[in-house]
């Protein structure tokens, strides 16, 4: 009887039970599928950029396509044009976007809501619509297309991105600091440059880096507004892949992905550090 009564106690003890098998959450499985769908093509692209064969079959590791890439004068010239366009557009958009964000945050005027909505409209309008509208405007005012028209077109969307990032930064700042500077005798310009601008600098830099990446990546607007001798890098890549993807384009794509990722990481780090200090 004692043996029979002791067996149920042994089975009901934690030592006697087998540990329940943990099931994989469906959210984790869905996340794995999503990230695989997004990044598996990039992984395949990276692998074949080191392929010795120019055909899509693996024949051995090689860096010849990277060496060939840096000897391609057309690619280097197009890259230089893209950098000039991006730097020019971002430099002008940084000044205008910062002033626009500060003005919308600090001042009240009639039609402010409408103006604010129109300012951020390039974020939601399709690129093809902006490209066609810019092309028609250039034709109407009889302006020849060149690298300067590409810069002017890129300012439109770069300005909106920088303004929205700076506006987010402004929302987290203490407005009393600038008021205190004015009470201590500083002029509005001095208060802006010495008090407000240093606090906005992380947001401005983050917005500029984001806009630079977007400008380097733009194809539609650039193709509609460019002229002879001002071919940007996305246009050059598109003109080549229409006949088939060349191995050196695989290498170029890997370098662009790495560069864009590094700039995005730096921008997010600067923005996060700025918000943490504030």
mmCIF file of C-alpha atoms in Angstrom:
data_model
loop_
_atom_site.group_PDB
_atom_site.id
_atom_site.type_symbol
_atom_site.label_atom_id
_atom_site.label_comp_id
_atom_site.label_asym_id
_atom_site.label_seq_id
_atom_site.Cartn_x
_atom_site.Cartn_y
_atom_site.Cartn_z
ATOM 1 C CA UNK A 1 0.000 0.000 0.000
ATOM 2 C CA UNK A 2 2.825 2.385 0.815
ATOM 3 C CA UNK A 3 4.487 1.661 -2.515
ATOM 4 C CA UNK A 4 1.245 2.392 -4.352
ATOM 5 C CA UNK A 5 0.689 5.631 -2.488
ATOM 6 C CA UNK A 6 4.208 6.875 -3.132
ATOM 7 C CA UNK A 7 4.125 6.437 -6.909
ATOM 8 C CA UNK A 8 1.558 9.178 -7.635
ATOM 9 C CA UNK A 9 3.600 11.593 -5.536
ATOM 10 C CA UNK A 10 6.698 10.767 -7.536
ATOM 11 C CA UNK A 11 4.877 11.345 -10.818
ATOM 12 C CA UNK A 12 3.419 14.664 -9.652
ATOM 13 C CA UNK A 13 6.761 16.060 -8.499
ATOM 14 C CA UNK A 14 8.609 18.505 -10.763
ATOM 15 C CA UNK A 15 11.480 16.028 -11.099
ATOM 16 C CA UNK A 16 9.159 13.403 -12.471
ATOM 17 C CA UNK A 17 7.621 15.577 -15.161
ATOM 18 C CA UNK A 18 9.089 15.986 -18.605
ATOM 19 C CA UNK A 19 9.792 19.612 -19.555
ATOM 20 C CA UNK A 20 7.181 21.019 -21.969
ATOM 21 C CA UNK A 21 8.416 21.529 -25.503
ATOM 22 C CA UNK A 22 8.565 25.216 -26.401
ATOM 23 C CA UNK A 23 6.986 26.090 -29.712
ATOM 24 C CA UNK A 24 8.452 28.638 -32.111
ATOM 25 C CA UNK A 25 6.219 31.757 -32.085
ATOM 26 C CA UNK A 26 4.551 32.460 -35.403
ATOM 27 C CA UNK A 27 5.731 36.072 -35.209
ATOM 28 C CA UNK A 28 9.346 34.907 -35.263
ATOM 29 C CA UNK A 29 8.725 32.665 -38.239
ATOM 30 C CA UNK A 30 7.001 35.497 -40.103
ATOM 31 C CA UNK A 31 9.903 37.835 -39.312
ATOM 32 C CA UNK A 32 12.411 35.295 -40.651
ATOM 33 C CA UNK A 33 10.426 34.975 -43.884
ATOM 34 C CA UNK A 34 10.142 38.743 -44.246
ATOM 35 C CA UNK A 35 13.836 39.402 -43.707
ATOM 36 C CA UNK A 36 14.727 36.505 -45.981
ATOM 37 C CA UNK A 37 12.520 37.940 -48.727
ATOM 38 C CA UNK A 38 14.201 41.347 -48.389
ATOM 39 C CA UNK A 39 17.839 40.386 -47.923
ATOM 40 C CA UNK A 40 18.258 37.075 -49.754
ATOM 41 C CA UNK A 41 18.558 38.805 -53.164
ATOM 42 C CA UNK A 42 21.216 41.126 -51.694
ATOM 43 C CA UNK A 43 23.089 38.094 -50.378
ATOM 44 C CA UNK A 44 22.971 36.424 -53.812
ATOM 45 C CA UNK A 45 24.137 39.666 -55.432
ATOM 46 C CA UNK A 46 27.064 39.894 -53.004
ATOM 47 C CA UNK A 47 28.112 36.301 -53.595
ATOM 48 C CA UNK A 48 28.082 36.627 -57.391
ATOM 49 C CA UNK A 49 30.078 39.879 -57.230
ATOM 50 C CA UNK A 50 33.002 37.681 -56.182
ATOM 51 C CA UNK A 51 32.342 35.065 -58.845
ATOM 52 C CA UNK A 52 35.155 34.394 -61.283
ATOM 53 C CA UNK A 53 32.730 33.644 -64.088
ATOM 54 C CA UNK A 54 30.766 36.398 -65.852
ATOM 55 C CA UNK A 55 27.795 34.022 -66.029
ATOM 56 C CA UNK A 56 25.349 33.277 -63.175
ATOM 57 C CA UNK A 57 27.064 30.077 -62.108
ATOM 58 C CA UNK A 58 29.748 29.805 -59.447
ATOM 59 C CA UNK A 59 33.230 28.980 -60.745
ATOM 60 C CA UNK A 60 35.488 30.320 -58.011
ATOM 61 C CA UNK A 61 36.330 33.326 -55.878
ATOM 62 C CA UNK A 62 37.767 36.411 -57.609
ATOM 63 C CA UNK A 63 38.095 40.184 -57.135
ATOM 64 C CA UNK A 64 38.528 40.911 -60.836
ATOM 65 C CA UNK A 65 35.157 42.632 -61.200
ATOM 66 C CA UNK A 66 35.993 45.126 -58.456
ATOM 67 C CA UNK A 67 39.292 45.884 -60.182
ATOM 68 C CA UNK A 68 37.527 46.276 -63.519
ATOM 69 C CA UNK A 69 34.969 48.571 -61.899
ATOM 70 C CA UNK A 70 37.585 51.086 -60.768
ATOM 71 C CA UNK A 71 39.014 51.195 -64.297
ATOM 72 C CA UNK A 72 35.670 52.041 -65.919
ATOM 73 C CA UNK A 73 35.827 55.722 -66.857
ATOM 74 C CA UNK A 74 32.083 56.009 -67.536
ATOM 75 C CA UNK A 75 31.182 54.623 -64.121
ATOM 76 C CA UNK A 76 33.669 56.908 -62.380
ATOM 77 C CA UNK A 77 32.430 59.951 -64.310
ATOM 78 C CA UNK A 78 28.792 59.133 -63.534
ATOM 79 C CA UNK A 79 29.659 58.616 -59.860
ATOM 80 C CA UNK A 80 31.387 62.004 -59.764
ATOM 81 C CA UNK A 81 28.330 63.653 -61.320
ATOM 82 C CA UNK A 82 26.034 62.008 -58.766
ATOM 83 C CA UNK A 83 28.218 63.199 -55.889
ATOM 84 C CA UNK A 84 28.242 66.773 -57.256
ATOM 85 C CA UNK A 85 24.450 66.720 -57.655
ATOM 86 C CA UNK A 86 23.868 65.249 -54.195
ATOM 87 C CA UNK A 87 26.257 67.633 -52.431
ATOM 88 C CA UNK A 88 24.835 70.680 -54.220
ATOM 89 C CA UNK A 89 21.207 69.720 -53.563
ATOM 90 C CA UNK A 90 21.816 68.798 -49.926
ATOM 91 C CA UNK A 91 23.813 71.968 -49.189
ATOM 92 C CA UNK A 92 21.031 74.255 -50.454
ATOM 93 C CA UNK A 93 18.228 72.108 -49.007
ATOM 94 C CA UNK A 94 19.921 72.064 -45.583
ATOM 95 C CA UNK A 95 19.713 75.856 -45.307
ATOM 96 C CA UNK A 96 16.203 76.175 -46.729
ATOM 97 C CA UNK A 97 14.839 73.123 -44.891
ATOM 98 C CA UNK A 98 16.201 74.249 -41.522
ATOM 99 C CA UNK A 99 14.801 77.760 -41.912
ATOM 100 C CA UNK A 100 11.450 76.356 -43.033
ATOM 101 C CA UNK A 101 11.236 73.979 -40.066
ATOM 102 C CA UNK A 102 12.155 76.715 -37.580
ATOM 103 C CA UNK A 103 9.692 79.139 -39.122
ATOM 104 C CA UNK A 104 6.835 76.649 -39.020
ATOM 105 C CA UNK A 105 7.611 75.723 -35.415
ATOM 106 C CA UNK A 106 8.088 79.221 -33.976
ATOM 107 C CA UNK A 107 5.698 81.499 -35.837
ATOM 108 C CA UNK A 108 1.960 81.598 -36.405
ATOM 109 C CA UNK A 109 0.509 83.059 -39.593
ATOM 110 C CA UNK A 110 -2.549 82.711 -41.761
ATOM 111 C CA UNK A 111 -2.530 79.600 -43.918
ATOM 112 C CA UNK A 112 0.216 77.920 -41.863
ATOM 113 C CA UNK A 113 -1.467 74.495 -41.987
ATOM 114 C CA UNK A 114 -1.878 74.661 -45.758
ATOM 115 C CA UNK A 115 1.713 75.792 -46.238
ATOM 116 C CA UNK A 116 2.988 73.022 -43.985
ATOM 117 C CA UNK A 117 1.027 70.427 -45.925
ATOM 118 C CA UNK A 118 2.348 71.724 -49.247
ATOM 119 C CA UNK A 119 5.909 71.710 -47.900
ATOM 120 C CA UNK A 120 5.799 67.998 -47.145
ATOM 121 C CA UNK A 121 3.881 67.109 -50.315
ATOM 122 C CA UNK A 122 7.005 65.880 -52.201
ATOM 123 C CA UNK A 123 7.218 63.030 -49.669
ATOM 124 C CA UNK A 124 3.969 61.473 -50.884
ATOM 125 C CA UNK A 125 3.818 62.545 -54.547
ATOM 126 C CA UNK A 126 5.152 59.808 -56.853
ATOM 127 C CA UNK A 127 8.585 60.519 -58.309
ATOM 128 C CA UNK A 128 7.285 60.129 -61.836
ATOM 129 C CA UNK A 129 4.796 62.972 -61.269
ATOM 130 C CA UNK A 130 7.536 65.258 -59.917
ATOM 131 C CA UNK A 131 9.777 64.323 -62.838
ATOM 132 C CA UNK A 132 7.149 65.055 -65.487
ATOM 133 C CA UNK A 133 6.106 68.310 -63.808
ATOM 134 C CA UNK A 134 9.726 69.478 -63.594
ATOM 135 C CA UNK A 135 10.341 68.591 -67.238
ATOM 136 C CA UNK A 136 7.265 70.523 -68.365
ATOM 137 C CA UNK A 137 8.275 73.520 -66.267
ATOM 138 C CA UNK A 138 11.792 73.536 -67.727
ATOM 139 C CA UNK A 139 10.364 73.355 -71.234
ATOM 140 C CA UNK A 140 7.898 76.179 -70.474
ATOM 141 C CA UNK A 141 10.580 78.567 -69.169
ATOM 142 C CA UNK A 142 12.988 77.483 -71.944
ATOM 143 C CA UNK A 143 15.781 76.320 -69.633
ATOM 144 C CA UNK A 144 18.278 73.877 -71.108
ATOM 145 C CA UNK A 145 18.694 70.692 -69.109
ATOM 146 C CA UNK A 146 22.061 70.228 -67.430
ATOM 147 C CA UNK A 147 23.569 69.174 -64.138
ATOM 148 C CA UNK A 148 22.152 72.365 -62.593
ATOM 149 C CA UNK A 149 18.584 71.425 -63.477
ATOM 150 C CA UNK A 150 19.157 68.036 -61.845
ATOM 151 C CA UNK A 151 20.388 69.782 -58.685
ATOM 152 C CA UNK A 152 17.347 72.073 -58.690
ATOM 153 C CA UNK A 153 15.001 69.106 -59.051
ATOM 154 C CA UNK A 154 16.719 67.193 -56.242
ATOM 155 C CA UNK A 155 16.414 70.175 -53.912
ATOM 156 C CA UNK A 156 12.635 69.699 -53.977
ATOM 157 C CA UNK A 157 12.565 66.337 -52.203
ATOM 158 C CA UNK A 158 15.784 66.847 -50.206
ATOM 159 C CA UNK A 159 14.284 69.979 -48.666
ATOM 160 C CA UNK A 160 11.193 68.090 -47.518
ATOM 161 C CA UNK A 161 13.207 65.283 -45.903
ATOM 162 C CA UNK A 162 15.547 67.657 -44.086
ATOM 163 C CA UNK A 163 12.653 69.820 -42.895
ATOM 164 C CA UNK A 164 10.761 66.894 -41.408
ATOM 165 C CA UNK A 165 13.841 65.564 -39.584
ATOM 166 C CA UNK A 166 14.643 69.022 -38.178
ATOM 167 C CA UNK A 167 10.990 69.473 -37.175
ATOM 168 C CA UNK A 168 11.165 66.239 -35.198
ATOM 169 C CA UNK A 169 14.277 67.545 -33.464
ATOM 170 C CA UNK A 170 12.583 70.883 -32.721
ATOM 171 C CA UNK A 171 9.646 69.152 -31.058
ATOM 172 C CA UNK A 172 11.981 67.676 -28.407
ATOM 173 C CA UNK A 173 13.824 70.906 -27.547
ATOM 174 C CA UNK A 174 13.226 73.280 -24.669
ATOM 175 C CA UNK A 175 11.995 76.559 -26.145
ATOM 176 C CA UNK A 176 12.837 78.456 -22.958
ATOM 177 C CA UNK A 177 16.580 78.303 -23.711
ATOM 178 C CA UNK A 178 16.263 80.656 -26.651
ATOM 179 C CA UNK A 179 13.955 82.926 -24.661
ATOM 180 C CA UNK A 180 16.520 83.056 -21.869
ATOM 181 C CA UNK A 181 19.211 84.074 -24.362
ATOM 182 C CA UNK A 182 16.978 86.900 -25.616
ATOM 183 C CA UNK A 183 16.336 88.044 -22.043
ATOM 184 C CA UNK A 184 20.098 88.147 -21.426
ATOM 185 C CA UNK A 185 20.594 90.596 -24.275
ATOM 186 C CA UNK A 186 21.231 88.386 -27.292
ATOM 187 C CA UNK A 187 19.743 89.416 -30.615
ATOM 188 C CA UNK A 188 17.386 87.008 -32.422
ATOM 189 C CA UNK A 189 20.174 86.119 -34.865
ATOM 190 C CA UNK A 190 22.655 85.487 -32.041
ATOM 191 C CA UNK A 191 20.118 83.389 -30.139
ATOM 192 C CA UNK A 192 19.471 81.318 -33.238
ATOM 193 C CA UNK A 193 23.140 80.779 -34.144
ATOM 194 C CA UNK A 194 24.571 80.299 -30.635
ATOM 195 C CA UNK A 195 21.672 78.577 -28.834
ATOM 196 C CA UNK A 196 19.182 76.979 -31.211
ATOM 197 C CA UNK A 197 21.434 75.940 -34.101
ATOM 198 C CA UNK A 198 23.852 73.801 -31.997
ATOM 199 C CA UNK A 199 20.864 71.894 -30.633
ATOM 200 C CA UNK A 200 19.456 71.391 -34.128
ATOM 201 C CA UNK A 201 22.791 70.297 -35.582
ATOM 202 C CA UNK A 202 22.305 66.518 -34.969
ATOM 203 C CA UNK A 203 18.954 66.640 -36.752
ATOM 204 C CA UNK A 204 20.366 68.714 -39.612
ATOM 205 C CA UNK A 205 23.289 66.337 -40.131
ATOM 206 C CA UNK A 206 21.003 63.283 -39.977
ATOM 207 C CA UNK A 207 18.619 64.835 -42.499
ATOM 208 C CA UNK A 208 21.494 65.767 -44.801
ATOM 209 C CA UNK A 209 22.909 62.236 -44.757
ATOM 210 C CA UNK A 210 19.474 60.758 -45.478
ATOM 211 C CA UNK A 211 18.892 63.222 -48.319
ATOM 212 C CA UNK A 212 22.352 62.523 -49.737
ATOM 213 C CA UNK A 213 21.576 58.795 -49.965
ATOM 214 C CA UNK A 214 18.209 59.473 -51.608
ATOM 215 C CA UNK A 215 19.767 61.876 -54.111
ATOM 216 C CA UNK A 216 22.483 59.390 -55.045
ATOM 217 C CA UNK A 217 19.800 56.728 -55.541
ATOM 218 C CA UNK A 218 17.355 58.772 -57.629
ATOM 219 C CA UNK A 219 16.706 57.587 -61.172
ATOM 220 C CA UNK A 220 13.355 58.925 -62.369
ATOM 221 C CA UNK A 221 13.749 62.612 -61.582
ATOM 222 C CA UNK A 222 17.361 62.616 -62.775
ATOM 223 C CA UNK A 223 16.521 60.934 -66.071
ATOM 224 C CA UNK A 224 13.823 63.524 -66.851
ATOM 225 C CA UNK A 225 15.896 66.585 -65.927
ATOM 226 C CA UNK A 226 19.419 65.671 -67.013
ATOM 227 C CA UNK A 227 21.099 66.918 -70.155
ATOM 228 C CA UNK A 228 24.011 65.899 -72.305
ATOM 229 C CA UNK A 229 27.211 65.191 -70.414
ATOM 230 C CA UNK A 230 25.500 65.048 -66.996
ATOM 231 C CA UNK A 231 24.722 61.351 -66.656
ATOM 232 C CA UNK A 232 24.295 60.302 -63.043
ATOM 233 C CA UNK A 233 25.232 56.904 -61.655
ATOM 234 C CA UNK A 234 21.688 55.416 -61.504
ATOM 235 C CA UNK A 235 21.115 56.424 -65.144
ATOM 236 C CA UNK A 236 24.399 54.805 -66.197
ATOM 237 C CA UNK A 237 23.547 51.616 -64.310
ATOM 238 C CA UNK A 238 20.053 51.478 -65.822
ATOM 239 C CA UNK A 239 21.396 51.945 -69.348
ATOM 240 C CA UNK A 240 23.655 48.924 -68.850
ATOM 241 C CA UNK A 241 21.321 46.488 -67.104
ATOM 242 C CA UNK A 242 18.738 46.783 -69.880
ATOM 243 C CA UNK A 243 21.012 44.494 -71.923
ATOM 244 C CA UNK A 244 21.759 42.187 -68.998
ATOM 245 C CA UNK A 245 23.426 42.501 -65.630
ATOM 246 C CA UNK A 246 27.200 42.681 -66.006
ATOM 247 C CA UNK A 247 29.462 41.333 -63.239
ATOM 248 C CA UNK A 248 31.034 44.729 -62.536
ATOM 249 C CA UNK A 249 27.547 46.121 -61.919
ATOM 250 C CA UNK A 250 27.161 43.462 -59.221
ATOM 251 C CA UNK A 251 30.338 44.752 -57.587
ATOM 252 C CA UNK A 252 29.151 48.359 -57.898
ATOM 253 C CA UNK A 253 25.800 47.467 -56.324
ATOM 254 C CA UNK A 254 27.528 45.853 -53.348
ATOM 255 C CA UNK A 255 29.646 48.976 -52.793
ATOM 256 C CA UNK A 256 26.572 51.213 -53.036
ATOM 257 C CA UNK A 257 24.692 49.068 -50.537
ATOM 258 C CA UNK A 258 27.594 49.214 -48.088
ATOM 259 C CA UNK A 259 27.994 52.968 -48.525
ATOM 260 C CA UNK A 260 24.276 53.659 -48.124
ATOM 261 C CA UNK A 261 24.087 51.418 -45.082
ATOM 262 C CA UNK A 262 27.020 53.170 -43.436
ATOM 263 C CA UNK A 263 25.543 56.620 -44.064
ATOM 264 C CA UNK A 264 22.135 55.532 -42.755
ATOM 265 C CA UNK A 265 23.785 54.069 -39.640
ATOM 266 C CA UNK A 266 25.746 57.283 -39.021
ATOM 267 C CA UNK A 267 22.623 59.407 -39.513
ATOM 268 C CA UNK A 268 20.592 57.313 -37.083
ATOM 269 C CA UNK A 269 23.425 57.327 -34.533
ATOM 270 C CA UNK A 270 23.737 61.120 -34.691
ATOM 271 C CA UNK A 271 19.982 61.553 -34.370
ATOM 272 C CA UNK A 272 19.768 59.151 -31.430
ATOM 273 C CA UNK A 273 22.695 60.747 -29.609
ATOM 274 C CA UNK A 274 21.161 64.172 -30.112
ATOM 275 C CA UNK A 275 17.810 63.074 -28.681
ATOM 276 C CA UNK A 276 19.575 61.358 -25.781
ATOM 277 C CA UNK A 277 21.499 64.522 -24.861
ATOM 278 C CA UNK A 278 18.349 66.614 -25.002
#
